[in-house]
């Protein structure tokens, strides 16, 4: 279905994915792009459920809950590494580098 | 009504590009906030009333507040915005603008869709809209996913509590 809303949400998912694969200076920027991917997926699912006859919102709500869990754990990792190294730059996460 | 829909779409696209282009994290968090707001506005334009509130309350008011709080823990020394890393952002903005703008100009069959919000909301009976019945299905036939989501939230709570313990020496602290 190629309505403007669905096109916008699909583009935003692609842009968030591209931003997630690039190398940022800070770990939180990658986590923000991950959250944006989950947000755009939720918006696509909610728009589909609203405009079809099925109208079951189990899937968007469950996806939102699990993405909140995942974001919480990502932020806990960020806080743990910020306490250890004093910043969360990606240059400091080089423990496994040979 | 057309200008509202256009502004919602355009401002959401601008804030999405601003998040993905890796500016300073303070600007990134605020712009993700705005992306969530405009996205829920687009859900209102699509005819929903409960789903936008779910996005605003739980996602924006719960999760993004935690993100903004964590931004306060870490600092970013070099403050950069769209002047500094310009070429990457410019590529994003041009690509997004060409895609959306080309569709909106040449997709003339959707001129009426661009012009107005959804007029009538589909309802199962006469009183209740489809949306609340669909959310109520979460308790009727989606009880398994409800229990799974609640269990996942409980497990994640204890996981985060273990990961942020301050006093003990674990795998996440330096020796």
Short mmCIF file of C-alpha atoms in Angstrom, two decimals:
data_model
loop_
_atom_site.label_atom_id
_atom_site.label_comp_id
_atom_site.label_asym_id
_atom_site.label_seq_id
_atom_site.Cartn_x
_atom_site.Cartn_y
_atom_site.Cartn_z
CA UNK A 1 0.00 0.00 0.00
CA UNK A 2 1.68 3.20 -1.17
CA UNK A 3 -0.11 5.98 0.64
CA UNK A 4 2.08 8.98 1.59
CA UNK A 5 2.12 8.02 5.27
CA UNK A 6 3.38 4.52 4.57
CA UNK A 7 5.97 5.88 2.19
CA UNK A 8 7.19 8.35 4.79
CA UNK A 9 7.49 5.67 7.46
CA UNK A 10 9.31 3.32 5.10
CA UNK A 11 11.77 6.05 4.14
CA UNK A 12 12.36 6.90 7.77
CA UNK A 13 13.06 3.23 8.54
CA UNK A 14 15.61 3.13 5.72
CA UNK A 15 17.23 6.36 6.88
CA UNK A 16 17.44 5.12 10.47
CA UNK A 17 18.98 1.85 9.28
CA UNK A 18 21.61 3.71 7.26
CA UNK A 19 22.33 5.93 10.24
CA UNK A 20 22.66 2.86 12.44
CA UNK A 21 25.26 1.28 10.19
CA UNK A 22 27.43 4.38 10.01
CA UNK A 23 30.11 4.88 12.58
CA UNK A 24 29.26 7.64 15.01
CA UNK A 25 31.42 9.24 17.62
CA UNK A 26 29.10 8.41 20.48
CA UNK A 27 27.39 5.16 21.37
CA UNK A 28 24.13 6.93 22.16
CA UNK A 29 23.70 8.03 18.54
CA UNK A 30 23.56 4.42 17.43
CA UNK A 31 21.06 3.65 20.20
CA UNK A 32 18.92 6.59 19.05
CA UNK A 33 18.91 5.24 15.49
CA UNK A 34 17.90 1.82 16.83
CA UNK A 35 15.04 3.42 18.72
CA UNK A 36 14.03 5.30 15.60
CA UNK A 37 13.90 2.03 13.67
CA UNK A 38 11.59 0.54 16.26
CA UNK A 39 9.43 3.68 16.26
CA UNK A 40 9.00 3.62 12.49
CA UNK A 41 8.16 -0.10 12.54
CA UNK A 42 5.54 0.56 15.20
CA UNK A 43 4.05 3.41 13.15
CA UNK A 44 3.86 1.22 10.06
CA UNK A 45 2.13 -1.58 11.97
CA UNK A 46 -0.30 0.83 13.64
CA UNK A 47 -1.18 2.48 10.32
CA UNK A 48 -1.77 -0.92 8.75
CA UNK A 49 -3.97 -2.04 11.63
CA UNK A 50 -5.95 1.21 11.51
CA UNK A 51 -6.69 1.11 7.81
CA UNK A 52 -7.50 -2.56 7.39
CA UNK A 53 -10.50 -4.51 8.52
CA UNK A 54 -8.51 -6.75 10.80
CA UNK A 55 -7.92 -4.01 13.40
CA UNK A 56 -5.94 -6.07 15.88
CA UNK A 57 -3.35 -4.07 17.74
CA UNK A 58 -1.59 -6.93 19.47
CA UNK A 59 1.45 -6.79 17.22
CA UNK A 60 2.30 -3.05 17.49
CA UNK A 61 1.90 -3.05 21.27
CA UNK A 62 4.03 -6.17 21.75
CA UNK A 63 6.74 -4.83 19.44
CA UNK A 64 6.71 -1.55 21.37
CA UNK A 65 7.08 -3.35 24.69
CA UNK A 66 9.99 -5.49 23.52
CA UNK A 67 11.72 -2.50 21.95
CA UNK A 68 11.41 -0.66 25.26
CA UNK A 69 13.10 -3.61 26.99
CA UNK A 70 15.88 -3.59 24.42
CA UNK A 71 16.41 0.14 24.72
CA UNK A 72 16.59 -0.16 28.48
CA UNK A 73 19.33 -2.75 28.30
CA UNK A 74 21.21 -0.70 25.69
CA UNK A 75 21.09 2.32 27.97
CA UNK A 76 22.29 0.25 30.92
CA UNK A 77 25.28 -0.84 28.83
CA UNK A 78 25.92 2.79 27.95
CA UNK A 79 25.81 3.85 31.59
CA UNK A 80 28.10 1.00 32.63
CA UNK A 81 30.67 1.89 30.01
CA UNK A 82 30.36 5.59 30.83
CA UNK A 83 31.11 4.84 34.47
CA UNK A 84 34.14 2.81 33.53
CA UNK A 85 35.70 5.03 30.90
CA UNK A 86 34.14 8.39 31.79
CA UNK A 87 32.82 8.77 28.24
CA UNK A 88 30.90 6.53 25.93
CA UNK A 89 32.82 7.19 22.76
CA UNK A 90 33.16 4.27 20.44
CA UNK A 91 36.93 4.66 20.45
CA UNK A 92 37.04 3.53 24.08
CA UNK A 93 35.26 0.24 23.46
CA UNK A 94 38.36 -1.46 22.11
CA UNK A 95 38.79 -4.27 24.58
CA UNK A 96 38.59 -6.96 21.93
CA UNK A 97 40.82 -5.17 19.46
CA UNK A 98 43.97 -7.04 18.56
CA UNK B 1 -6.09 20.39 6.26
CA UNK B 2 -3.60 19.84 3.51
CA UNK B 3 -1.04 22.13 5.02
CA UNK B 4 -1.28 20.28 8.34
CA UNK B 5 -0.61 16.93 6.77
CA UNK B 6 2.22 18.33 4.69
CA UNK B 7 3.83 20.01 7.70
CA UNK B 8 3.56 16.82 9.77
CA UNK B 9 5.24 14.77 7.05
CA UNK B 10 7.92 17.35 6.28
CA UNK B 11 8.87 18.05 9.89
CA UNK B 12 8.97 14.34 10.65
CA UNK B 13 11.32 13.82 7.74
CA UNK B 14 13.54 16.68 8.94
CA UNK B 15 13.78 15.31 12.46
CA UNK B 16 14.42 11.75 11.21
CA UNK B 17 17.33 13.01 9.12
CA UNK B 18 18.65 14.98 12.08
CA UNK B 19 18.64 11.89 14.32
CA UNK B 20 20.29 9.65 11.75
CA UNK B 21 23.03 12.08 10.78
CA UNK B 22 24.84 11.75 14.11
CA UNK B 23 24.91 15.27 15.46
CA UNK B 24 25.55 15.97 19.14
CA UNK B 25 23.49 13.61 21.28
CA UNK B 26 21.54 16.41 22.95
CA UNK B 27 20.15 17.49 19.58
CA UNK B 28 19.61 13.88 18.58
CA UNK B 29 17.45 13.07 21.59
CA UNK B 30 15.28 16.17 21.20
CA UNK B 31 14.86 15.49 17.53
CA UNK B 32 13.80 11.89 18.21
CA UNK B 33 11.22 13.35 20.59
CA UNK B 34 9.91 15.50 17.79
CA UNK B 35 9.90 12.57 15.38
CA UNK B 36 7.74 10.60 17.83
CA UNK B 37 5.37 13.56 18.18
CA UNK B 38 4.94 14.05 14.46
CA UNK B 39 4.60 10.33 13.90
CA UNK B 40 1.75 10.13 16.39
CA UNK B 41 0.20 13.16 14.67
CA UNK B 42 0.26 11.19 11.44
CA UNK B 43 -1.48 8.32 13.21
CA UNK B 44 -4.20 10.78 14.23
CA UNK B 45 -4.46 11.76 10.57
CA UNK B 46 -4.92 8.10 9.75
CA UNK B 47 -7.91 7.82 12.02
CA UNK B 48 -6.62 6.52 15.32
CA UNK B 49 -7.09 7.97 18.78
CA UNK B 50 -5.60 5.44 21.18
CA UNK B 51 -2.44 4.53 19.32
CA UNK B 52 -1.10 8.10 19.17
CA UNK B 53 -1.65 8.40 22.89
CA UNK B 54 0.23 5.14 23.42
CA UNK B 55 3.15 6.58 21.48
CA UNK B 56 3.05 9.86 23.35
CA UNK B 57 2.66 8.49 26.85
CA UNK B 58 4.74 5.35 26.83
CA UNK B 59 7.29 5.95 24.16
CA UNK B 60 7.86 9.67 24.48
CA UNK B 61 6.99 10.16 28.11
CA UNK B 62 8.56 6.98 29.40
CA UNK B 63 11.36 5.82 27.20
CA UNK B 64 12.66 9.06 25.75
CA UNK B 65 12.72 10.68 29.18
CA UNK B 66 15.07 7.87 30.22
CA UNK B 67 17.16 8.60 27.12
CA UNK B 68 17.34 12.29 27.98
CA UNK B 69 18.33 11.39 31.52
CA UNK B 70 21.14 9.19 30.28
CA UNK B 71 22.35 12.01 28.03
CA UNK B 72 22.98 13.91 31.22
CA UNK B 73 25.33 11.18 32.43
CA UNK B 74 27.59 11.30 29.41
CA UNK B 75 28.95 14.41 27.84
CA UNK B 76 29.94 15.21 24.31
CA UNK B 77 32.98 17.43 24.05
CA UNK B 78 32.76 18.57 20.46
CA UNK B 79 29.38 20.05 19.72
CA UNK B 80 28.59 19.57 16.09
CA UNK B 81 25.51 20.35 14.10
CA UNK B 82 24.65 20.53 10.41
CA UNK B 83 27.43 22.93 9.56
CA UNK B 84 30.26 20.63 10.47
CA UNK B 85 29.44 17.22 9.01
CA UNK B 86 27.65 18.80 6.14
CA UNK B 87 28.11 16.49 3.21
CA UNK B 88 26.62 13.41 4.84
CA UNK B 89 23.56 15.27 6.02
CA UNK B 90 23.15 16.97 2.67
CA UNK B 91 23.06 13.62 0.93
CA UNK B 92 20.37 12.39 3.31
CA UNK B 93 18.26 15.52 2.94
CA UNK B 94 18.48 15.58 -0.84
CA UNK B 95 17.61 11.93 -1.16
CA UNK B 96 14.68 12.13 1.20
CA UNK B 97 13.38 15.33 -0.35
CA UNK B 98 13.59 14.03 -3.88
CA UNK B 99 11.82 10.84 -2.97
CA UNK B 100 8.94 12.35 -1.07
CA UNK B 101 8.65 15.45 -3.23
CA UNK B 102 8.65 13.53 -6.46
CA UNK B 103 5.93 11.25 -5.23
CA UNK B 104 3.82 14.10 -3.94
CA UNK B 105 4.11 16.10 -7.16
CA UNK B 106 3.64 13.33 -9.66
CA UNK B 107 1.31 11.10 -7.68
CA UNK B 108 -1.68 13.27 -8.53
CA UNK B 109 -4.12 10.52 -7.75
CA UNK B 110 -3.36 11.08 -4.06
CA UNK B 111 -4.26 14.77 -4.11
CA UNK B 112 -7.38 14.11 -2.10
CA UNK B 113 -5.47 12.02 0.43
CA UNK B 114 -3.01 14.86 0.92
CA UNK B 115 -5.84 17.26 1.44
CA UNK B 116 -7.80 15.92 4.35
CA UNK B 117 -7.80 13.74 7.38
CA UNK B 118 -9.79 10.54 7.55
CA UNK B 119 -13.46 11.52 7.62
CA UNK B 120 -15.12 8.58 9.26
CA UNK B 121 -13.70 6.10 11.66
CA UNK B 122 -14.72 2.52 11.07
CA UNK B 123 -16.84 1.17 13.85
CA UNK B 124 -17.96 -2.31 14.60
CA UNK B 125 -21.23 -1.40 16.21
CA UNK B 126 -22.62 2.11 16.50
CA UNK B 127 -20.69 3.28 19.52
CA UNK B 128 -17.24 1.78 19.81
CA UNK B 129 -14.59 2.35 17.19
CA UNK B 130 -12.57 -0.54 15.86
CA UNK B 131 -9.50 0.62 17.63
CA UNK B 132 -10.57 -0.06 21.18
CA UNK B 133 -11.90 -3.46 20.21
CA UNK B 134 -8.57 -4.20 18.61
CA UNK B 135 -6.68 -3.24 21.73
CA UNK B 136 -9.07 -5.35 23.78
CA UNK B 137 -8.04 -8.34 21.70
CA UNK B 138 -4.79 -8.14 23.61
CA UNK B 139 -6.61 -9.69 26.55
CA UNK B 140 -8.84 -12.10 24.64
CA UNK B 141 -6.80 -13.95 22.05
CA UNK B 142 -3.39 -12.44 22.68
CA UNK B 143 -3.07 -13.48 26.29
CA UNK B 144 0.11 -15.37 25.54
CA UNK B 145 1.86 -12.28 24.19
CA UNK B 146 0.58 -10.26 27.13
CA UNK B 147 2.10 -12.68 29.63
CA UNK B 148 5.28 -12.82 27.55
CA UNK B 149 5.60 -9.04 27.46
CA UNK B 150 5.03 -8.74 31.19
CA UNK B 151 7.60 -11.44 31.89
CA UNK B 152 10.11 -9.78 29.54
CA UNK B 153 9.68 -6.46 31.34
CA UNK B 154 10.24 -8.10 34.72
CA UNK B 155 13.37 -9.91 33.53
CA UNK B 156 14.72 -6.71 31.96
CA UNK B 157 14.14 -4.83 35.19
CA UNK B 158 16.33 -7.22 37.14
CA UNK B 159 18.90 -7.35 34.33
CA UNK B 160 19.31 -3.60 34.37
CA UNK B 161 19.57 -3.58 38.13
CA UNK B 162 22.40 -6.08 37.95
CA UNK B 163 24.20 -4.23 35.20
CA UNK B 164 24.26 -0.89 36.99
CA UNK B 165 25.38 -2.10 40.37
CA UNK B 166 28.01 0.24 41.63
CA UNK B 167 29.82 -1.45 44.45
CA UNK B 168 30.86 -4.85 43.26
CA UNK B 169 33.49 -5.73 40.73
CA UNK B 170 31.89 -7.53 37.84
CA UNK B 171 32.56 -7.93 34.17
CA UNK B 172 31.46 -4.44 33.31
CA UNK B 173 33.79 -2.57 35.58
CA UNK B 174 37.47 -1.98 35.24
CA UNK B 175 39.69 -3.76 37.69
#
